[in-house]
JSON list of C-alpha atoms in Angstrom, two decimals:
[
{"chain": "A", "resi": 152, "resn": "UNK", "atom": "CA", "xyz": [-114.65, 46.49, 105.68]},
{"chain": "A", "resi": 153, "resn": "UNK", "atom": "CA", "xyz": [-117.24, 49.14, 106.33]},
{"chain": "A", "resi": 154, "resn": "UNK", "atom": "CA", "xyz": [-120.94, 48.65, 105.80]},
{"chain": "A", "resi": 155, "resn": "UNK", "atom": "CA", "xyz": [-122.19, 51.41, 103.55]},
{"chain": "A", "resi": 156, "resn": "UNK", "atom": "CA", "xyz": [-125.71, 50.44, 105.48]},
{"chain": "A", "resi": 157, "resn": "UNK", "atom": "CA", "xyz": [-124.06, 50.94, 109.01]},
{"chain": "A", "resi": 158, "resn": "UNK", "atom": "CA", "xyz": [-123.91, 55.09, 109.54]},
{"chain": "A", "resi": 159, "resn": "UNK", "atom": "CA", "xyz": [-121.57, 56.09, 111.55]},
{"chain": "A", "resi": 160, "resn": "UNK", "atom": "CA", "xyz": [-122.04, 57.58, 114.62]},
{"chain": "A", "resi": 161, "resn": "UNK", "atom": "CA", "xyz": [-122.88, 61.26, 114.85]},
{"chain": "A", "resi": 162, "resn": "UNK", "atom": "CA", "xyz": [-122.64, 64.38, 117.31]},
{"chain": "A", "resi": 163, "resn": "UNK", "atom": "CA", "xyz": [-119.12, 62.62, 118.22]},
{"chain": "A", "resi": 164, "resn": "UNK", "atom": "CA", "xyz": [-117.62, 65.22, 121.21]},
{"chain": "A", "resi": 165, "resn": "UNK", "atom": "CA", "xyz": [-116.02, 65.08, 124.04]},
{"chain": "A", "resi": 166, "resn": "UNK", "atom": "CA", "xyz": [-117.21, 66.46, 127.03]},
{"chain": "A", "resi": 167, "resn": "UNK", "atom": "CA", "xyz": [-114.49, 67.95, 129.02]},
{"chain": "A", "resi": 168, "resn": "UNK", "atom": "CA", "xyz": [-115.53, 69.87, 133.31]},
{"chain": "A", "resi": 169, "resn": "UNK", "atom": "CA", "xyz": [-112.37, 70.31, 135.68]},
{"chain": "A", "resi": 170, "resn": "UNK", "atom": "CA", "xyz": [-110.23, 68.31, 134.02]},
{"chain": "A", "resi": 171, "resn": "UNK", "atom": "CA", "xyz": [-112.55, 64.58, 134.09]},
{"chain": "A", "resi": 172, "resn": "UNK", "atom": "CA", "xyz": [-113.00, 63.92, 130.39]},
{"chain": "A", "resi": 173, "resn": "UNK", "atom": "CA", "xyz": [-115.49, 61.63, 128.34]},
{"chain": "A", "resi": 174, "resn": "UNK", "atom": "CA", "xyz": [-116.30, 61.05, 124.86]},
{"chain": "A", "resi": 175, "resn": "UNK", "atom": "CA", "xyz": [-120.52, 61.32, 124.02]},
{"chain": "A", "resi": 176, "resn": "UNK", "atom": "CA", "xyz": [-122.53, 60.63, 120.52]},
{"chain": "A", "resi": 177, "resn": "UNK", "atom": "CA", "xyz": [-125.52, 60.53, 119.52]},
{"chain": "A", "resi": 178, "resn": "UNK", "atom": "CA", "xyz": [-126.83, 56.57, 118.70]},
{"chain": "A", "resi": 179, "resn": "UNK", "atom": "CA", "xyz": [-127.32, 55.02, 115.42]},
{"chain": "A", "resi": 180, "resn": "UNK", "atom": "CA", "xyz": [-130.21, 54.13, 115.16]},
{"chain": "A", "resi": 181, "resn": "UNK", "atom": "CA", "xyz": [-131.44, 50.37, 113.04]},
{"chain": "A", "resi": 182, "resn": "UNK", "atom": "CA", "xyz": [-134.57, 49.14, 112.34]},
{"chain": "A", "resi": 183, "resn": "UNK", "atom": "CA", "xyz": [-133.41, 45.67, 113.79]},
{"chain": "A", "resi": 184, "resn": "UNK", "atom": "CA", "xyz": [-130.06, 44.24, 116.78]},
{"chain": "A", "resi": 185, "resn": "UNK", "atom": "CA", "xyz": [-128.58, 46.21, 119.13]},
{"chain": "A", "resi": 186, "resn": "UNK", "atom": "CA", "xyz": [-125.46, 48.56, 118.16]},
{"chain": "A", "resi": 187, "resn": "UNK", "atom": "CA", "xyz": [-122.66, 48.74, 120.45]},
{"chain": "A", "resi": 188, "resn": "UNK", "atom": "CA", "xyz": [-119.67, 50.77, 120.01]},
{"chain": "A", "resi": 189, "resn": "UNK", "atom": "CA", "xyz": [-115.97, 50.96, 119.87]},
{"chain": "A", "resi": 190, "resn": "UNK", "atom": "CA", "xyz": [-113.74, 53.82, 120.74]},
{"chain": "A", "resi": 191, "resn": "UNK", "atom": "CA", "xyz": [-109.39, 54.34, 120.67]},
{"chain": "A", "resi": 192, "resn": "UNK", "atom": "CA", "xyz": [-107.40, 56.74, 121.44]},
{"chain": "A", "resi": 193, "resn": "UNK", "atom": "CA", "xyz": [-103.83, 58.25, 120.65]},
{"chain": "A", "resi": 194, "resn": "UNK", "atom": "CA", "xyz": [-101.32, 59.98, 122.12]},
{"chain": "A", "resi": 195, "resn": "UNK", "atom": "CA", "xyz": [-99.21, 62.96, 120.20]},
{"chain": "A", "resi": 196, "resn": "UNK", "atom": "CA", "xyz": [-96.19, 61.64, 121.54]},
{"chain": "A", "resi": 197, "resn": "UNK", "atom": "CA", "xyz": [-97.42, 57.51, 120.84]},
{"chain": "A", "resi": 198, "resn": "UNK", "atom": "CA", "xyz": [-100.25, 58.20, 117.56]},
{"chain": "A", "resi": 199, "resn": "UNK", "atom": "CA", "xyz": [-100.33, 54.20, 117.24]},
{"chain": "A", "resi": 200, "resn": "UNK", "atom": "CA", "xyz": [-104.52, 53.60, 118.48]},
{"chain": "A", "resi": 201, "resn": "UNK", "atom": "CA", "xyz": [-105.39, 51.82, 121.35]},
{"chain": "A", "resi": 202, "resn": "UNK", "atom": "CA", "xyz": [-108.36, 50.58, 123.29]},
{"chain": "A", "resi": 203, "resn": "UNK", "atom": "CA", "xyz": [-109.96, 52.71, 126.05]},
{"chain": "A", "resi": 204, "resn": "UNK", "atom": "CA", "xyz": [-111.66, 50.46, 128.66]},
{"chain": "A", "resi": 205, "resn": "UNK", "atom": "CA", "xyz": [-114.78, 51.18, 125.77]},
{"chain": "A", "resi": 206, "resn": "UNK", "atom": "CA", "xyz": [-114.44, 47.64, 123.78]},
{"chain": "A", "resi": 207, "resn": "UNK", "atom": "CA", "xyz": [-118.28, 47.11, 122.05]},
{"chain": "A", "resi": 208, "resn": "UNK", "atom": "CA", "xyz": [-119.70, 49.03, 124.56]},
{"chain": "A", "resi": 209, "resn": "UNK", "atom": "CA", "xyz": [-124.20, 49.59, 124.67]},
{"chain": "A", "resi": 210, "resn": "UNK", "atom": "CA", "xyz": [-122.75, 53.06, 126.04]},
{"chain": "A", "resi": 211, "resn": "UNK", "atom": "CA", "xyz": [-122.92, 55.74, 123.95]},
{"chain": "A", "resi": 212, "resn": "UNK", "atom": "CA", "xyz": [-120.44, 57.42, 125.72]},
{"chain": "A", "resi": 213, "resn": "UNK", "atom": "CA", "xyz": [-116.79, 56.59, 127.49]},
{"chain": "A", "resi": 214, "resn": "UNK", "atom": "CA", "xyz": [-114.95, 58.15, 129.78]},
{"chain": "A", "resi": 215, "resn": "UNK", "atom": "CA", "xyz": [-111.11, 58.85, 129.74]},
{"chain": "A", "resi": 216, "resn": "UNK", "atom": "CA", "xyz": [-108.92, 56.29, 131.29]},
{"chain": "A", "resi": 217, "resn": "UNK", "atom": "CA", "xyz": [-106.70, 57.20, 133.67]},
{"chain": "A", "resi": 218, "resn": "UNK", "atom": "CA", "xyz": [-103.64, 56.87, 131.12]},
{"chain": "A", "resi": 219, "resn": "UNK", "atom": "CA", "xyz": [-104.77, 59.95, 129.08]},
{"chain": "A", "resi": 220, "resn": "UNK", "atom": "CA", "xyz": [-105.66, 61.98, 131.97]},
{"chain": "A", "resi": 221, "resn": "UNK", "atom": "CA", "xyz": [-102.95, 64.48, 131.68]},
{"chain": "A", "resi": 222, "resn": "UNK", "atom": "CA", "xyz": [-103.26, 68.39, 131.29]},
{"chain": "A", "resi": 223, "resn": "UNK", "atom": "CA", "xyz": [-101.41, 68.38, 128.53]},
{"chain": "A", "resi": 224, "resn": "UNK", "atom": "CA", "xyz": [-101.65, 65.48, 125.75]},
{"chain": "A", "resi": 225, "resn": "UNK", "atom": "CA", "xyz": [-102.75, 66.20, 122.94]},
{"chain": "A", "resi": 226, "resn": "UNK", "atom": "CA", "xyz": [-105.02, 62.97, 122.53]},
{"chain": "A", "resi": 227, "resn": "UNK", "atom": "CA", "xyz": [-107.25, 61.92, 119.03]},
{"chain": "A", "resi": 228, "resn": "UNK", "atom": "CA", "xyz": [-110.33, 59.80, 119.55]},
{"chain": "A", "resi": 229, "resn": "UNK", "atom": "CA", "xyz": [-112.09, 57.44, 117.32]},
{"chain": "A", "resi": 230, "resn": "UNK", "atom": "CA", "xyz": [-115.76, 56.01, 117.53]},
{"chain": "A", "resi": 231, "resn": "UNK", "atom": "CA", "xyz": [-117.87, 53.05, 115.09]},
{"chain": "A", "resi": 232, "resn": "UNK", "atom": "CA", "xyz": [-120.53, 51.63, 116.02]},
{"chain": "A", "resi": 233, "resn": "UNK", "atom": "CA", "xyz": [-120.86, 48.48, 114.63]},
{"chain": "A", "resi": 234, "resn": "UNK", "atom": "CA", "xyz": [-123.88, 45.67, 114.37]},
{"chain": "A", "resi": 235, "resn": "UNK", "atom": "CA", "xyz": [-123.29, 42.20, 114.26]},
{"chain": "A", "resi": 236, "resn": "UNK", "atom": "CA", "xyz": [-120.06, 41.23, 112.70]},
{"chain": "A", "resi": 237, "resn": "UNK", "atom": "CA", "xyz": [-120.42, 44.61, 110.66]},
{"chain": "A", "resi": 238, "resn": "UNK", "atom": "CA", "xyz": [-119.00, 47.46, 111.43]},
{"chain": "A", "resi": 239, "resn": "UNK", "atom": "CA", "xyz": [-119.26, 51.25, 110.23]},
{"chain": "A", "resi": 240, "resn": "UNK", "atom": "CA", "xyz": [-116.87, 54.26, 109.61]},
{"chain": "A", "resi": 241, "resn": "UNK", "atom": "CA", "xyz": [-114.53, 55.09, 111.81]},
{"chain": "A", "resi": 242, "resn": "UNK", "atom": "CA", "xyz": [-115.47, 59.18, 113.29]},
{"chain": "A", "resi": 243, "resn": "UNK", "atom": "CA", "xyz": [-112.03, 60.67, 114.72]},
{"chain": "A", "resi": 244, "resn": "UNK", "atom": "CA", "xyz": [-112.09, 63.88, 117.04]},
{"chain": "A", "resi": 245, "resn": "UNK", "atom": "CA", "xyz": [-110.63, 67.04, 116.66]},
{"chain": "A", "resi": 246, "resn": "UNK", "atom": "CA", "xyz": [-106.98, 67.19, 119.19]},
{"chain": "A", "resi": 247, "resn": "UNK", "atom": "CA", "xyz": [-107.78, 67.77, 122.50]},
{"chain": "A", "resi": 248, "resn": "UNK", "atom": "CA", "xyz": [-105.52, 69.63, 125.32]},
{"chain": "A", "resi": 249, "resn": "UNK", "atom": "CA", "xyz": [-107.37, 68.87, 128.33]},
{"chain": "A", "resi": 250, "resn": "UNK", "atom": "CA", "xyz": [-105.49, 72.00, 129.74]},
{"chain": "A", "resi": 251, "resn": "UNK", "atom": "CA", "xyz": [-106.51, 74.17, 126.45]},
{"chain": "A", "resi": 252, "resn": "UNK", "atom": "CA", "xyz": [-110.41, 72.32, 126.05]},
{"chain": "A", "resi": 253, "resn": "UNK", "atom": "CA", "xyz": [-111.68, 71.85, 129.91]},
{"chain": "A", "resi": 254, "resn": "UNK", "atom": "CA", "xyz": [-113.77, 73.62, 131.15]},
{"chain": "A", "resi": 255, "resn": "UNK", "atom": "CA", "xyz": [-113.58, 74.82, 134.43]},
{"chain": "A", "resi": 256, "resn": "UNK", "atom": "CA", "xyz": [-116.93, 75.15, 137.13]},
{"chain": "A", "resi": 257, "resn": "UNK", "atom": "CA", "xyz": [-116.50, 78.35, 139.26]},
{"chain": "A", "resi": 258, "resn": "UNK", "atom": "CA", "xyz": [-114.48, 77.24, 142.74]},
{"chain": "A", "resi": 259, "resn": "UNK", "atom": "CA", "xyz": [-116.43, 76.63, 145.80]},
{"chain": "A", "resi": 260, "resn": "UNK", "atom": "CA", "xyz": [-117.05, 78.15, 148.25]},
{"chain": "A", "resi": 261, "resn": "UNK", "atom": "CA", "xyz": [-116.48, 76.69, 152.72]},
{"chain": "A", "resi": 262, "resn": "UNK", "atom": "CA", "xyz": [-117.16, 79.32, 155.04]},
{"chain": "A", "resi": 263, "resn": "UNK", "atom": "CA", "xyz": [-117.67, 83.40, 155.05]},
{"chain": "A", "resi": 264, "resn": "UNK", "atom": "CA", "xyz": [-117.01, 85.26, 158.54]},
{"chain": "A", "resi": 265, "resn": "UNK", "atom": "CA", "xyz": [-118.48, 88.92, 157.90]},
{"chain": "A", "resi": 266, "resn": "UNK", "atom": "CA", "xyz": [-116.73, 92.17, 160.54]},
{"chain": "A", "resi": 267, "resn": "UNK", "atom": "CA", "xyz": [-118.59, 95.98, 160.48]},
{"chain": "A", "resi": 268, "resn": "UNK", "atom": "CA", "xyz": [-116.14, 95.93, 157.21]},
{"chain": "A", "resi": 269, "resn": "UNK", "atom": "CA", "xyz": [-115.47, 92.66, 155.33]},
{"chain": "A", "resi": 270, "resn": "UNK", "atom": "CA", "xyz": [-116.04, 89.23, 154.29]},
{"chain": "A", "resi": 271, "resn": "UNK", "atom": "CA", "xyz": [-113.72, 86.75, 154.31]},
{"chain": "A", "resi": 272, "resn": "UNK", "atom": "CA", "xyz": [-114.04, 84.03, 151.77]},
{"chain": "A", "resi": 273, "resn": "UNK", "atom": "CA", "xyz": [-112.63, 81.22, 152.51]},
{"chain": "A", "resi": 274, "resn": "UNK", "atom": "CA", "xyz": [-112.36, 79.28, 149.09]},
{"chain": "A", "resi": 275, "resn": "UNK", "atom": "CA", "xyz": [-110.81, 75.99, 147.18]},
{"chain": "A", "resi": 276, "resn": "UNK", "atom": "CA", "xyz": [-110.44, 75.60, 143.22]},
{"chain": "A", "resi": 277, "resn": "UNK", "atom": "CA", "xyz": [-112.77, 73.72, 141.12]},
{"chain": "A", "resi": 278, "resn": "UNK", "atom": "CA", "xyz": [-110.76, 70.39, 140.42]},
{"chain": "A", "resi": 279, "resn": "UNK", "atom": "CA", "xyz": [-107.78, 68.60, 142.87]},
{"chain": "A", "resi": 280, "resn": "UNK", "atom": "CA", "xyz": [-104.84, 70.85, 142.60]},
{"chain": "A", "resi": 281, "resn": "UNK", "atom": "CA", "xyz": [-101.33, 69.31, 141.22]},
{"chain": "A", "resi": 282, "resn": "UNK", "atom": "CA", "xyz": [-97.80, 70.99, 143.03]},
{"chain": "A", "resi": 283, "resn": "UNK", "atom": "CA", "xyz": [-97.21, 73.84, 141.22]},
{"chain": "A", "resi": 284, "resn": "UNK", "atom": "CA", "xyz": [-100.50, 75.10, 140.72]},
{"chain": "A", "resi": 285, "resn": "UNK", "atom": "CA", "xyz": [-101.27, 78.43, 140.63]},
{"chain": "A", "resi": 286, "resn": "UNK", "atom": "CA", "xyz": [-105.21, 79.72, 140.36]},
{"chain": "A", "resi": 287, "resn": "UNK", "atom": "CA", "xyz": [-106.48, 83.54, 140.33]},
{"chain": "A", "resi": 288, "resn": "UNK", "atom": "CA", "xyz": [-109.46, 84.25, 141.84]},
{"chain": "A", "resi": 289, "resn": "UNK", "atom": "CA", "xyz": [-111.86, 87.63, 140.32]},
{"chain": "A", "resi": 290, "resn": "UNK", "atom": "CA", "xyz": [-113.95, 88.71, 142.90]},
{"chain": "A", "resi": 291, "resn": "UNK", "atom": "CA", "xyz": [-116.93, 90.48, 141.81]},
{"chain": "A", "resi": 292, "resn": "UNK", "atom": "CA", "xyz": [-118.84, 92.15, 144.66]},
{"chain": "A", "resi": 293, "resn": "UNK", "atom": "CA", "xyz": [-121.80, 94.64, 144.93]},
{"chain": "A", "resi": 294, "resn": "UNK", "atom": "CA", "xyz": [-123.69, 95.91, 147.19]},
{"chain": "A", "resi": 295, "resn": "UNK", "atom": "CA", "xyz": [-127.85, 94.63, 147.64]},
{"chain": "A", "resi": 296, "resn": "UNK", "atom": "CA", "xyz": [-129.68, 98.03, 146.44]},
{"chain": "A", "resi": 297, "resn": "UNK", "atom": "CA", "xyz": [-131.35, 99.32, 143.86]},
{"chain": "A", "resi": 298, "resn": "UNK", "atom": "CA", "xyz": [-128.38, 100.58, 142.06]},
{"chain": "A", "resi": 299, "resn": "UNK", "atom": "CA", "xyz": [-125.86, 97.95, 141.64]},
{"chain": "A", "resi": 300, "resn": "UNK", "atom": "CA", "xyz": [-122.10, 98.77, 141.68]},
{"chain": "A", "resi": 301, "resn": "UNK", "atom": "CA", "xyz": [-120.49, 96.20, 140.86]},
{"chain": "A", "resi": 302, "resn": "UNK", "atom": "CA", "xyz": [-116.38, 96.26, 142.20]},
{"chain": "A", "resi": 303, "resn": "UNK", "atom": "CA", "xyz": [-113.56, 93.34, 141.14]},
{"chain": "A", "resi": 304, "resn": "UNK", "atom": "CA", "xyz": [-110.73, 92.21, 142.76]},
{"chain": "A", "resi": 305, "resn": "UNK", "atom": "CA", "xyz": [-107.95, 89.56, 142.29]},
{"chain": "A", "resi": 306, "resn": "UNK", "atom": "CA", "xyz": [-106.47, 87.89, 144.51]},
{"chain": "A", "resi": 307, "resn": "UNK", "atom": "CA", "xyz": [-104.11, 84.24, 143.99]},
{"chain": "A", "resi": 308, "resn": "UNK", "atom": "CA", "xyz": [-104.54, 82.82, 147.05]},
{"chain": "A", "resi": 309, "resn": "UNK", "atom": "CA", "xyz": [-108.31, 80.74, 148.93]},
{"chain": "A", "resi": 310, "resn": "UNK", "atom": "CA", "xyz": [-108.54, 82.69, 151.58]},
{"chain": "A", "resi": 311, "resn": "UNK", "atom": "CA", "xyz": [-110.00, 86.59, 150.23]},
{"chain": "A", "resi": 312, "resn": "UNK", "atom": "CA", "xyz": [-111.35, 89.27, 151.59]},
{"chain": "A", "resi": 313, "resn": "UNK", "atom": "CA", "xyz": [-113.75, 92.03, 150.32]},
{"chain": "A", "resi": 314, "resn": "UNK", "atom": "CA", "xyz": [-113.49, 94.65, 152.46]},
{"chain": "A", "resi": 315, "resn": "UNK", "atom": "CA", "xyz": [-113.57, 98.87, 152.99]},
{"chain": "A", "resi": 316, "resn": "UNK", "atom": "CA", "xyz": [-117.35, 97.68, 153.39]},
{"chain": "A", "resi": 317, "resn": "UNK", "atom": "CA", "xyz": [-120.07, 99.59, 155.33]},
{"chain": "A", "resi": 318, "resn": "UNK", "atom": "CA", "xyz": [-121.52, 98.10, 158.02]},
{"chain": "A", "resi": 319, "resn": "UNK", "atom": "CA", "xyz": [-124.82, 96.15, 158.73]},
{"chain": "A", "resi": 320, "resn": "UNK", "atom": "CA", "xyz": [-124.92, 96.70, 154.99]},
{"chain": "A", "resi": 321, "resn": "UNK", "atom": "CA", "xyz": [-126.19, 93.27, 152.88]},
{"chain": "A", "resi": 322, "resn": "UNK", "atom": "CA", "xyz": [-123.19, 92.25, 149.99]},
{"chain": "A", "resi": 323, "resn": "UNK", "atom": "CA", "xyz": [-123.49, 90.02, 147.28]},
{"chain": "A", "resi": 324, "resn": "UNK", "atom": "CA", "xyz": [-120.42, 88.31, 146.31]},
{"chain": "A", "resi": 325, "resn": "UNK", "atom": "CA", "xyz": [-119.52, 85.63, 143.00]},
{"chain": "A", "resi": 326, "resn": "UNK", "atom": "CA", "xyz": [-116.11, 84.23, 142.23]},
{"chain": "A", "resi": 327, "resn": "UNK", "atom": "CA", "xyz": [-114.42, 82.78, 138.95]},
{"chain": "A", "resi": 328, "resn": "UNK", "atom": "CA", "xyz": [-111.42, 81.27, 139.12]},
{"chain": "A", "resi": 329, "resn": "UNK", "atom": "CA", "xyz": [-108.14, 81.46, 136.10]},
{"chain": "A", "resi": 330, "resn": "UNK", "atom": "CA", "xyz": [-105.77, 78.97, 135.80]},
{"chain": "A", "resi": 331, "resn": "UNK", "atom": "CA", "xyz": [-103.47, 79.25, 132.80]},
{"chain": "A", "resi": 332, "resn": "UNK", "atom": "CA", "xyz": [-104.97, 80.56, 129.43]},
{"chain": "A", "resi": 333, "resn": "UNK", "atom": "CA", "xyz": [-108.90, 79.32, 131.23]},
{"chain": "A", "resi": 334, "resn": "UNK", "atom": "CA", "xyz": [-111.38, 80.88, 132.68]},
{"chain": "A", "resi": 335, "resn": "UNK", "atom": "CA", "xyz": [-113.71, 78.89, 134.74]},
{"chain": "A", "resi": 336, "resn": "UNK", "atom": "CA", "xyz": [-117.36, 79.80, 135.42]},
{"chain": "A", "resi": 337, "resn": "UNK", "atom": "CA", "xyz": [-118.76, 81.94, 137.41]},
{"chain": "A", "resi": 338, "resn": "UNK", "atom": "CA", "xyz": [-120.20, 81.26, 140.59]},
{"chain": "A", "resi": 339, "resn": "UNK", "atom": "CA", "xyz": [-124.23, 81.86, 141.50]},
{"chain": "A", "resi": 340, "resn": "UNK", "atom": "CA", "xyz": [-124.08, 85.42, 143.97]},
{"chain": "A", "resi": 341, "resn": "UNK", "atom": "CA", "xyz": [-124.25, 84.55, 147.29]},
{"chain": "A", "resi": 342, "resn": "UNK", "atom": "CA", "xyz": [-125.49, 86.93, 149.34]},
{"chain": "A", "resi": 343, "resn": "UNK", "atom": "CA", "xyz": [-124.23, 87.77, 153.43]},
{"chain": "A", "resi": 344, "resn": "UNK", "atom": "CA", "xyz": [-124.30, 90.71, 155.57]},
{"chain": "A", "resi": 345, "resn": "UNK", "atom": "CA", "xyz": [-121.89, 92.96, 157.36]},
{"chain": "A", "resi": 346, "resn": "UNK", "atom": "CA", "xyz": [-121.79, 92.88, 161.28]},
{"chain": "A", "resi": 347, "resn": "UNK", "atom": "CA", "xyz": [-122.57, 95.96, 163.46]},
{"chain": "A", "resi": 348, "resn": "UNK", "atom": "CA", "xyz": [-119.36, 97.84, 164.96]}
]
């Protein structure tokens, strides 16, 4: 029976970055004793509460087990506090679908090769792709001068070319990945000079 004296955890949220997900919450304040937490999950396909390797833990976060790290699954989690034998009420998350709710980081730039009129970028997506994954890369680029006009182009390959550039000129670029309905974060600008022909 949940105790009216032990408050339930607050600020319960799923934090998900590049499809790595965890549940976190604020610690429950008590005057004496140490509070432990228990987390359960259920999926849309099998709506029965299961334990989640986070039973009576002292931490205020719990990583998703491999069993529920599926991008398209709908997952609901719940967490409660326990003080000795006394549990709080459960707090439930709203349904979580990684493919819709994760935050994608920027693509990683591995190498930049400059010629006199272009920059060739070799990039990798922000997470390890599964077979059949398709990414769209957005490249924003501009001449590093006082008047900057940002240009934009899109590509599906991990070798991206920014062409029609002036020779011996400093250009800056930022990248973003699009994956399904998700739009990733933009990378910090990087600047490279084109070569002299």
